[in-house]
Amino acid sequence: MVRSVILTSAAFVLPALVKAQTYNMVKEYAGDSFFNDWNFYNNDDDLTQGNVFFVSAKEADSDHLAYINDAGNAIMKVDNTTTVTVGSVRNSVRIATKDQFTVGSMWITDMVHVPYGCSVWPAFWSSAQDWPSGGEIDTFEGVNQVTMNQMALHTASGCTHSANAIQTSKLINSTDCSTAADNNDGCVVTTPTTSSYGEGFAAAGGGMFVTEFATTGISIWFFNRSSIPSALSGNASTVDTSVLGTPTANYSSSTCDVSQFFEPQSLVFDITLCGEFAGNQDIFEETCSGTCYDDFVLGSGSNYATAYFEVQYVRVYSQAGEVTVISGSPRASRAHPAAVLALAIGAVAALFML
Ligand SMILES: *[C@@H]1O[C@H](CO)[C@@H](O)[C@H](O)[C@H]1NC(C)=O
Ligand SMILES: *[C@@H]1O[C@H](CO)[C@@H](O)[C@H](O)[C@H]1NC(C)=O
Ligand SMILES: *[C@@H]1O[C@H](CO)[C@@H](O)[C@H](O)[C@H]1NC(C)=O
Ligand SMILES: *[C@@H]1O[C@H](CO)[C@@H](O)[C@H](O)[C@H]1NC(C)=O
Ligand SMILES: *[C@@H]1O[C@H](CO)[C@@H](O)[C@H](O)[C@H]1NC(C)=O
C-alpha cells in the first residue's frame, strides 16, 4: 500500500514526525443522530454464542434498547423488562458503523456508563470485513464482575505484543495476537485501574478511550473523567497524540506490522450474555456464582439494571492530509465474522473476544 511506503520512509528519515501525529476529526456520532450511521445486527449472536438476540434498529427503538436519553447521550442496553423462559434468549444490541476506517485513523469514545454484572459481556471494538486476516482491535471489554477493562488484538498468525512496548500498563495477560494461538485469547493488556470498568467506571463519572490505528502501531489510552487531558475536552476537532502521554497499551509495528495484519475497520458496540467467555464456567466463577444462563439470563431481567452503555460520543479522526474513511457499504452489517472463535474456553483464564 502506498501509505505504508510513505510512512516507512518518513519514520526512517524523520522519526520526530512520527511521534507527534496530528489528527483531524472526520466523523462524529453524537446527540440525536448518534444511531444514524450504524447497522443493527438483527440476528442471533453468531460470534460468541451468547444467549441473546441482537435486535433490529426498529425494535431497538420501540423496545427502548437503543435511544437518546435526556442528557443527549446514546443508551444501548440489554432488555431488562421481559421474562425469559427456558430455551429462549434475551434481547440486546449490536451495532457496527456503516463506514470503515483505514490505517491512519484514530477513534475516541467518551462514555459515562458501561454494562456490567454477572453474565454480562460488553465490548467496544472494531473488525475488518475479512476476519481474522483483516484484524480486530478490542478497545473496551470485560465480563461478569471483573473490575478492570481489557484491551486486545486478534489477528492472523505472526503478530505479537512487543516486549519493548512503551505503555503504562504492566498487566500483560498474553502476547500472541493470533486467533490460532491459546484458544484465540488474543494479545491482552489489562487497563490498570478499577475506574476503567463496571461500578468503578460509573463512580468515576466514566471516561474516555482513545484508539490510534497507525502504521507505526496500535495504541490505546484510557482516561477516567478527572484525568482527561485538556486537548481532548471540548470539541477537540484536532488532536496531536504527542500530548496524550504514554498509551495504556501499545502494540508496536515492530512485532505486528499494522499494514500487513490490518484492513479497514468498522467500529462495533455489543452487549452479549454468557457465551464463550462470560459463560465459561471457570471464568464465570472467578467473579460470580451459580450458572450463567440458568441463574441470570432466565427470569425477570432484574439482573440487568446496570447492563447498559451510556455514550456521549464516538469521534473518528484521520491523520492530517489523509483520507481514511470508506463510506458506508451495504455489506457492513454482515461484516463481523469476527469473533467467531472468540473462545475463552477454559484454559488460561483467558480472554476473549470478538
Ligand atoms: C510504542 O512502543 C514502541 C516501542 O516498542 C515505541 O517505538 C512507540 O513510540 C510507542 N508508541 C507510542 C504511541 O508511545
Ligand atoms: C483516575 O485516574 C487517575 C490517573 O490515573 C487516578 O490517579 C485516579 O485515582 C483515578 N480516579 C479514580 C476514581 O479511580
Ligand atoms: C462545539 O461544537 C458545537 C457544534 O458544532 C458548537 O455549537 C459549540 O459552540 C462548540 N464548542 C466549542 C467549545 O467550540
Ligand atoms: C432496567 O434498567 C434500567 C437502567 O437501564 C433501570 O433504570 C430500571 O430500573 C430497570 N428496570 C427493572 C425492572 O429492573
Ligand atoms: C489479566 O491480568 C490481570 C492482572 O493479573 C488480572 O487481574 C486479570 O484478571 C487478567 N485477565 C484475564 C482475562 O485473565
Short mmCIF file of C-alpha atoms and ligand atoms in Angstrom, two decimals:
data_model
loop_
_atom_site.label_atom_id
_atom_site.label_comp_id
_atom_site.label_asym_id
_atom_site.label_seq_id
_atom_site.Cartn_x
_atom_site.Cartn_y
_atom_site.Cartn_z
CA MET A 1 0.00 0.00 0.00
CA VAL A 2 1.13 3.46 -0.82
CA ARG A 3 0.58 4.73 2.67
CA SER A 4 2.94 2.32 4.28
CA VAL A 5 5.69 3.19 1.89
CA ILE A 6 5.33 6.87 2.69
CA LEU A 7 5.25 6.38 6.41
CA THR A 8 8.06 3.95 6.47
CA SER A 9 10.37 6.32 4.74
CA ALA A 10 9.24 9.18 6.93
CA ALA A 11 9.94 7.13 10.02
CA PHE A 12 13.37 6.35 8.74
CA VAL A 13 14.37 9.85 7.83
CA LEU A 14 12.47 11.94 10.34
CA PRO A 15 11.43 9.98 13.39
CA ALA A 16 10.19 13.13 15.10
CA LEU A 17 7.36 13.42 12.58
CA VAL A 18 6.03 10.07 13.54
CA LYS A 19 5.90 10.85 17.24
CA ALA A 20 3.82 13.99 17.03
CA GLN A 21 0.95 12.93 14.87
CA THR A 22 -1.85 15.34 14.19
CA TYR A 23 -5.36 14.02 13.61
CA ASN A 24 -8.41 15.89 12.38
CA MET A 25 -11.96 14.91 13.24
CA VAL A 26 -13.79 13.50 10.23
CA LYS A 27 -16.86 11.90 11.74
CA GLU A 28 -18.84 12.30 14.91
CA TYR A 29 -21.55 10.01 16.26
CA ALA A 30 -23.35 12.05 18.91
CA GLY A 31 -26.63 13.51 20.05
CA ASP A 32 -29.91 12.83 18.28
CA SER A 33 -28.19 11.48 15.18
CA PHE A 34 -25.90 9.10 17.10
CA PHE A 35 -27.52 5.93 15.71
CA ASN A 36 -27.97 7.11 12.12
CA ASP A 37 -24.84 5.62 10.63
CA TRP A 38 -24.71 2.22 12.27
CA ASN A 39 -26.20 -1.09 11.21
CA PHE A 40 -28.14 -3.01 13.84
CA TYR A 41 -27.31 -6.68 13.56
CA ASN A 42 -30.85 -8.12 13.79
CA ASN A 43 -29.85 -11.73 14.40
CA ASP A 44 -28.57 -14.25 16.93
CA ASP A 45 -25.11 -13.89 18.41
CA ASP A 46 -23.13 -15.58 15.65
CA LEU A 47 -19.77 -14.58 17.04
CA THR A 48 -19.62 -15.54 20.66
CA GLN A 49 -22.61 -17.85 21.18
CA GLY A 50 -24.18 -15.60 23.78
CA ASN A 51 -27.77 -16.09 24.99
CA VAL A 52 -29.07 -13.00 23.23
CA PHE A 53 -30.84 -11.86 20.11
CA PHE A 54 -29.42 -8.62 18.69
CA VAL A 55 -32.48 -6.61 17.66
CA SER A 56 -33.13 -4.51 14.56
CA ALA A 57 -32.99 -0.71 14.67
CA LYS A 58 -36.78 -0.64 14.64
CA GLU A 59 -37.13 -2.99 17.54
CA ALA A 60 -34.32 -1.32 19.47
CA ASP A 61 -36.24 1.90 19.15
CA SER A 62 -39.68 0.56 20.01
CA ASP A 63 -38.41 -1.52 22.94
CA HIS A 64 -36.19 1.28 24.15
CA LEU A 65 -32.99 -0.75 23.87
CA ALA A 66 -31.19 1.95 21.89
CA TYR A 67 -32.20 5.57 22.32
CA ILE A 68 -31.00 9.05 23.19
CA ASN A 69 -31.61 9.97 26.81
CA ASP A 70 -32.49 13.34 28.32
CA ALA A 71 -28.81 14.20 28.67
CA GLY A 72 -28.41 13.73 24.90
CA ASN A 73 -26.35 10.55 25.31
CA ALA A 74 -26.79 7.27 23.44
CA ILE A 75 -28.08 4.37 25.51
CA MET A 76 -27.62 0.76 24.38
CA LYS A 77 -28.93 -1.85 26.74
CA VAL A 78 -29.92 -5.39 27.47
CA ASP A 79 -33.68 -5.91 27.77
CA ASN A 80 -34.48 -5.94 31.48
CA THR A 81 -38.25 -5.90 31.40
CA THR A 82 -39.08 -9.20 29.72
CA THR A 83 -39.34 -12.57 31.45
CA VAL A 84 -37.18 -15.09 29.60
CA THR A 85 -38.17 -18.74 29.79
CA VAL A 86 -36.05 -21.87 29.36
CA GLY A 87 -34.77 -22.24 25.81
CA SER A 88 -35.21 -18.57 24.97
CA VAL A 89 -32.73 -15.75 24.81
CA ARG A 90 -32.81 -12.12 25.90
CA ASN A 91 -32.83 -9.15 23.54
CA SER A 92 -29.77 -6.95 23.32
CA VAL A 93 -27.94 -4.68 20.89
CA ARG A 94 -25.04 -5.00 18.49
CA ILE A 95 -24.28 -2.14 16.13
CA ALA A 96 -21.49 -1.61 13.62
CA THR A 97 -20.56 1.56 11.76
CA LYS A 98 -21.59 1.69 8.11
CA ASP A 99 -18.32 3.45 7.36
CA GLN A 100 -14.98 1.73 7.65
CA PHE A 101 -11.76 3.37 8.73
CA THR A 102 -8.36 2.64 7.26
CA VAL A 103 -4.93 2.68 8.86
CA GLY A 104 -4.20 6.31 9.69
CA SER A 105 -7.37 6.69 11.76
CA MET A 106 -8.00 7.30 15.42
CA TRP A 107 -11.25 6.93 17.33
CA ILE A 108 -12.30 8.27 20.68
CA THR A 109 -15.32 7.36 22.73
CA ASP A 110 -16.50 9.23 25.78
CA MET A 111 -18.79 7.14 27.93
CA VAL A 112 -20.41 7.75 31.30
CA HIS A 113 -21.57 4.17 31.94
CA VAL A 114 -20.62 0.74 30.63
CA PRO A 115 -22.56 -2.52 31.02
CA TYR A 116 -21.59 -4.85 33.85
CA GLY A 117 -22.87 -7.57 36.15
CA CYS A 118 -22.88 -11.36 36.26
CA SER A 119 -23.40 -12.87 32.76
CA VAL A 120 -22.86 -9.50 31.04
CA TRP A 121 -20.16 -9.27 28.34
CA PRO A 122 -19.90 -5.86 26.68
CA ALA A 123 -17.36 -4.65 24.16
CA PHE A 124 -16.45 -1.63 22.07
CA TRP A 125 -14.22 -2.95 19.33
CA SER A 126 -13.51 -2.94 15.62
CA SER A 127 -13.12 -5.52 12.93
CA ALA A 128 -12.29 -5.84 9.26
CA GLN A 129 -14.77 -7.49 6.91
CA ASP A 130 -12.42 -10.41 6.48
CA TRP A 131 -11.56 -11.93 9.81
CA PRO A 132 -9.06 -12.74 11.11
CA SER A 133 -6.96 -11.73 8.08
CA GLY A 134 -8.05 -8.09 8.38
CA GLY A 135 -7.63 -7.96 12.14
CA GLU A 136 -9.66 -6.91 15.12
CA ILE A 137 -8.96 -4.25 17.75
CA ASP A 138 -10.65 -4.53 21.14
CA THR A 139 -10.57 -1.22 22.95
CA PHE A 140 -13.05 -1.97 25.71
CA GLU A 141 -14.19 -5.34 27.01
CA GLY A 142 -14.96 -7.20 30.20
CA VAL A 143 -17.10 -9.97 31.63
CA ASN A 144 -19.20 -10.53 34.73
CA GLN A 145 -17.86 -8.67 37.74
CA VAL A 146 -14.29 -8.01 36.67
CA THR A 147 -13.09 -4.59 37.77
CA MET A 148 -10.67 -3.60 35.02
CA ASN A 149 -11.02 -3.19 31.26
CA GLN A 150 -9.08 -5.41 28.93
CA MET A 151 -7.69 -4.50 25.52
CA ALA A 152 -6.54 -6.86 22.78
CA LEU A 153 -5.80 -7.51 19.14
CA HIS A 154 -6.91 -10.60 17.24
CA THR A 155 -5.06 -11.27 14.01
CA ALA A 156 -3.73 -13.84 11.60
CA SER A 157 -0.61 -15.64 12.71
CA GLY A 158 2.59 -13.61 13.09
CA CYS A 159 1.54 -10.60 15.17
CA THR A 160 2.62 -10.26 18.79
CA HIS A 161 2.66 -7.67 21.55
CA SER A 162 6.22 -6.44 21.83
CA ALA A 163 8.22 -6.98 25.00
CA ASN A 164 9.62 -3.49 24.36
CA ALA A 165 6.23 -1.82 24.19
CA ILE A 166 6.23 1.60 25.78
CA GLN A 167 2.94 1.60 27.68
CA THR A 168 1.73 2.39 31.20
CA SER A 169 0.05 -0.96 31.88
CA LYS A 170 2.23 -3.65 33.38
CA LEU A 171 -0.68 -6.09 33.31
CA ILE A 172 0.08 -8.12 30.21
CA ASN A 173 -2.04 -11.25 30.09
CA SER A 174 -0.94 -12.74 26.78
CA THR A 175 1.29 -11.69 23.91
CA ASP A 176 0.35 -13.73 20.84
CA CYS A 177 -2.35 -11.91 18.88
CA SER A 178 -3.03 -14.81 16.53
CA THR A 179 -6.51 -16.28 16.59
CA ALA A 180 -4.83 -19.65 16.20
CA ALA A 181 -2.93 -19.34 19.48
CA ASP A 182 -4.17 -20.01 23.02
CA ASN A 183 -7.83 -20.54 22.12
CA ASN A 184 -7.91 -17.12 20.48
CA ASP A 185 -7.28 -15.21 23.67
CA GLY A 186 -5.59 -12.53 21.61
CA CYS A 187 -2.77 -10.38 22.96
CA VAL A 188 -4.37 -8.93 26.04
CA VAL A 189 -3.36 -5.96 28.15
CA THR A 190 -5.43 -5.01 31.19
CA THR A 191 -6.16 -1.34 31.97
CA PRO A 192 -4.60 -0.95 35.42
CA THR A 193 -7.37 0.95 37.20
CA THR A 194 -10.77 0.00 38.55
CA SER A 195 -12.07 3.27 37.12
CA SER A 196 -11.86 1.58 33.69
CA TYR A 197 -14.76 -0.86 34.14
CA GLY A 198 -18.05 -1.56 35.87
CA GLU A 199 -19.15 0.20 39.01
CA GLY A 200 -15.77 1.89 39.35
CA PHE A 201 -16.08 3.41 35.88
CA ALA A 202 -19.53 4.79 36.65
CA ALA A 203 -18.45 6.09 40.06
CA ALA A 204 -15.58 7.99 38.45
CA GLY A 205 -18.04 9.69 36.07
CA GLY A 206 -16.93 7.45 33.23
CA GLY A 207 -14.07 8.30 30.94
CA MET A 208 -12.56 8.22 27.51
CA PHE A 209 -10.90 5.56 25.39
CA VAL A 210 -8.63 6.64 22.53
CA THR A 211 -7.57 4.13 19.88
CA GLU A 212 -4.84 5.10 17.43
CA PHE A 213 -4.66 2.86 14.35
CA ALA A 214 -1.38 3.96 12.77
CA THR A 215 1.19 2.35 10.51
CA THR A 216 3.69 2.58 13.35
CA GLY A 217 1.45 0.67 15.73
CA ILE A 218 -1.87 0.49 17.54
CA SER A 219 -2.12 2.38 20.81
CA ILE A 220 -4.96 2.64 23.30
CA TRP A 221 -5.26 5.27 26.03
CA PHE A 222 -7.75 5.28 28.87
CA PHE A 223 -8.54 8.43 30.84
CA ASN A 224 -11.07 8.48 33.64
CA ARG A 225 -13.20 11.62 33.89
CA SER A 226 -10.87 13.53 36.17
CA SER A 227 -7.75 12.72 34.17
CA ILE A 228 -8.95 13.63 30.66
CA PRO A 229 -6.29 15.84 29.07
CA SER A 230 -7.47 19.31 28.11
CA ALA A 231 -6.56 18.55 24.50
CA LEU A 232 -9.44 16.05 24.45
CA SER A 233 -12.05 18.04 26.28
CA GLY A 234 -14.50 20.22 24.41
CA ASN A 235 -14.83 19.76 20.69
CA ALA A 236 -11.28 18.62 20.11
CA SER A 237 -11.53 18.83 16.35
CA THR A 238 -7.76 18.41 16.09
CA VAL A 239 -5.73 16.14 18.33
CA ASP A 240 -1.98 15.80 18.48
CA THR A 241 -1.23 12.42 20.04
CA SER A 242 2.03 13.66 21.50
CA VAL A 243 0.08 15.45 24.24
CA LEU A 244 -1.70 12.29 25.34
CA GLY A 245 1.29 10.85 27.17
CA THR A 246 2.30 7.22 27.15
CA PRO A 247 -0.52 4.92 25.99
CA THR A 248 -2.11 2.41 28.35
CA ALA A 249 -1.46 -0.34 25.79
CA ASN A 250 0.86 -0.17 22.81
CA TYR A 251 1.14 -2.73 20.03
CA SER A 252 4.14 -1.64 18.02
CA SER A 253 4.54 -2.43 14.35
CA SER A 254 8.00 -3.75 15.20
CA THR A 255 6.32 -7.05 16.15
CA CYS A 256 2.94 -6.60 14.48
CA ASP A 257 3.10 -4.80 11.17
CA VAL A 258 -0.18 -2.93 11.13
CA SER A 259 -0.18 -2.54 7.36
CA GLN A 260 0.19 -6.29 6.98
CA PHE A 261 -2.24 -7.52 9.65
CA PHE A 262 -4.98 -4.90 9.47
CA GLU A 263 -7.53 -3.84 6.90
CA PRO A 264 -10.17 -1.10 7.19
CA GLN A 265 -12.16 -1.43 10.39
CA SER A 266 -15.82 -0.97 11.30
CA LEU A 267 -16.45 0.09 14.88
CA VAL A 268 -18.78 -2.07 16.93
CA PHE A 269 -20.64 -1.88 20.22
CA ASP A 270 -22.26 -5.00 21.57
CA ILE A 271 -23.54 -6.50 24.78
CA THR A 272 -23.88 -10.24 24.86
CA LEU A 273 -24.74 -12.54 27.75
CA CYS A 274 -22.84 -15.66 28.81
CA GLY A 275 -21.38 -17.21 25.63
CA GLU A 276 -17.85 -18.42 25.16
CA PHE A 277 -16.19 -16.00 27.52
CA ALA A 278 -18.58 -14.70 30.19
CA GLY A 279 -20.41 -18.03 30.29
CA ASN A 280 -17.36 -20.23 30.50
CA GLN A 281 -17.90 -21.88 33.87
CA ASP A 282 -14.34 -21.40 35.14
CA ILE A 283 -14.28 -17.76 34.10
CA PHE A 284 -17.78 -17.19 35.39
CA GLU A 285 -16.82 -18.49 38.82
CA GLU A 286 -13.90 -16.11 39.09
CA THR A 287 -16.30 -13.27 39.88
CA CYS A 288 -19.82 -14.73 40.11
CA SER A 289 -21.52 -17.81 41.46
CA GLY A 290 -24.12 -20.13 40.04
CA THR A 291 -24.69 -20.86 36.37
CA CYS A 292 -24.65 -18.07 33.84
CA TYR A 293 -27.78 -18.79 31.78
CA ASP A 294 -29.91 -20.53 34.40
CA ASP A 295 -29.32 -18.12 37.22
CA PHE A 296 -29.08 -14.83 35.35
CA VAL A 297 -30.50 -14.76 31.82
CA LEU A 298 -33.65 -16.66 32.74
CA GLY A 299 -36.38 -14.90 34.66
CA SER A 300 -37.47 -11.34 35.04
CA GLY A 301 -34.47 -9.35 33.87
CA SER A 302 -33.90 -7.77 37.23
CA ASN A 303 -30.22 -8.72 36.93
CA TYR A 304 -29.73 -6.26 34.10
CA ALA A 305 -30.35 -2.80 35.52
CA THR A 306 -26.64 -1.99 35.08
CA ALA A 307 -26.26 -3.68 31.68
CA TYR A 308 -26.15 -0.57 29.51
CA PHE A 309 -23.77 1.72 27.68
CA GLU A 310 -24.28 5.46 28.01
CA VAL A 311 -22.13 7.11 25.35
CA GLN A 312 -21.59 10.84 24.97
CA TYR A 313 -19.97 10.40 21.58
CA VAL A 314 -17.75 8.44 19.26
CA ARG A 315 -15.42 10.60 17.20
CA VAL A 316 -13.25 9.41 14.36
CA TYR A 317 -10.14 11.23 13.18
CA SER A 318 -7.85 11.00 10.17
CA GLN A 319 -4.16 11.72 10.11
CA ALA A 320 -3.69 15.23 8.76
CA GLY A 321 -3.73 15.14 4.98
CA GLU A 322 -5.05 11.58 4.73
CA VAL A 323 -8.42 10.27 3.64
CA THR A 324 -9.15 7.33 5.92
CA VAL A 325 -12.92 6.99 5.70
CA ILE A 326 -14.51 4.44 3.40
CA SER A 327 -18.14 5.42 3.17
CA GLY A 328 -20.87 3.03 4.20
CA SER A 329 -21.14 -0.22 2.40
CA PRO A 330 -24.33 -2.27 2.44
CA ARG A 331 -22.34 -5.29 3.49
CA ALA A 332 -21.17 -3.71 6.68
CA SER A 333 -23.84 -5.27 8.83
CA ARG A 334 -22.60 -8.70 7.91
CA ALA A 335 -19.09 -7.66 8.43
CA HIS A 336 -18.10 -9.32 11.53
CA PRO A 337 -17.45 -12.88 11.21
CA ALA A 338 -15.19 -11.51 13.73
CA ALA A 339 -15.00 -13.37 16.72
CA VAL A 340 -16.47 -16.50 15.57
CA LEU A 341 -14.00 -18.12 17.76
CA ALA A 342 -13.67 -15.76 20.43
CA LEU A 343 -13.28 -18.55 22.68
CA ALA A 344 -12.18 -18.01 26.09
CA ILE A 345 -12.56 -21.58 26.61
CA GLY A 346 -11.43 -22.54 29.92
CA ALA A 347 -7.84 -22.66 29.56
CA VAL A 348 -5.82 -19.97 30.84
CA ALA A 349 -8.38 -17.73 32.35
CA ALA A 350 -8.11 -16.21 29.13
CA LEU A 351 -9.98 -13.81 27.45
CA PHE A 352 -11.52 -13.17 24.70
CA MET A 353 -13.41 -11.93 22.11
CA LEU A 354 -14.50 -10.54 19.32
C1 LIG B 1 5.06 2.03 21.29
O1 LIG B 1 6.24 1.31 21.63
C2 LIG B 1 7.26 1.42 20.65
C3 LIG B 1 8.40 0.57 21.09
O2 LIG B 1 8.02 -0.77 21.10
C4 LIG B 1 7.65 2.87 20.51
O3 LIG B 1 8.61 2.99 19.46
C5 LIG B 1 6.44 3.71 20.16
O4 LIG B 1 6.78 5.08 20.16
C6 LIG B 1 5.34 3.51 21.20
N1 LIG B 1 4.14 4.21 20.77
C7 LIG B 1 3.63 5.23 21.48
C8 LIG B 1 2.40 5.85 20.92
O5 LIG B 1 4.10 5.60 22.54
C1 LIG B 2 -8.48 8.49 37.72
O1 LIG B 2 -7.21 8.36 37.10
C2 LIG B 2 -6.18 8.97 37.84
C3 LIG B 2 -4.93 8.89 36.96
O2 LIG B 2 -4.69 7.58 36.55
C4 LIG B 2 -6.02 8.24 39.16
O3 LIG B 2 -4.98 8.85 39.91
C5 LIG B 2 -7.33 8.33 39.93
O4 LIG B 2 -7.25 7.54 41.10
C6 LIG B 2 -8.46 7.77 39.06
N1 LIG B 2 -9.73 8.02 39.71
C7 LIG B 2 -10.45 7.03 40.22
C8 LIG B 2 -11.75 7.43 40.83
O5 LIG B 2 -10.09 5.87 40.18
C1 LIG B 3 -18.61 22.62 19.75
O1 LIG B 3 -19.31 22.33 18.57
C2 LIG B 3 -20.66 22.70 18.64
C3 LIG B 3 -21.34 22.19 17.39
O2 LIG B 3 -20.55 22.44 16.26
C4 LIG B 3 -20.76 24.22 18.80
O3 LIG B 3 -22.10 24.58 18.91
C5 LIG B 3 -20.02 24.63 20.07
O4 LIG B 3 -20.00 26.03 20.18
C6 LIG B 3 -18.60 24.10 20.03
N1 LIG B 3 -17.98 24.36 21.33
C7 LIG B 3 -16.74 24.81 21.43
C8 LIG B 3 -16.24 24.97 22.84
O5 LIG B 3 -16.03 25.06 20.48
C1 LIG B 4 -33.97 -1.62 33.84
O1 LIG B 4 -32.75 -0.93 33.65
C2 LIG B 4 -32.86 0.47 33.82
C3 LIG B 4 -31.48 1.03 33.54
O2 LIG B 4 -31.15 0.80 32.20
C4 LIG B 4 -33.32 0.80 35.22
O3 LIG B 4 -33.46 2.20 35.35
C5 LIG B 4 -34.63 0.12 35.50
O4 LIG B 4 -34.98 0.33 36.86
C6 LIG B 4 -34.51 -1.37 35.23
N1 LIG B 4 -35.83 -1.98 35.34
C7 LIG B 4 -36.04 -3.07 36.05
C8 LIG B 4 -37.45 -3.59 36.01
O5 LIG B 4 -35.17 -3.64 36.71
C1 LIG B 5 -5.16 -10.21 33.32
O1 LIG B 5 -4.23 -9.97 34.36
C2 LIG B 5 -4.76 -9.18 35.43
C3 LIG B 5 -3.62 -8.93 36.38
O2 LIG B 5 -3.03 -10.12 36.78
C4 LIG B 5 -5.91 -9.91 36.07
O3 LIG B 5 -6.47 -9.09 37.09
C5 LIG B 5 -6.97 -10.19 35.06
O4 LIG B 5 -8.00 -10.98 35.62
C6 LIG B 5 -6.37 -10.95 33.88
N1 LIG B 5 -7.38 -11.06 32.87
C7 LIG B 5 -7.76 -12.20 32.38
C8 LIG B 5 -8.88 -12.12 31.42
O5 LIG B 5 -7.27 -13.27 32.70
#
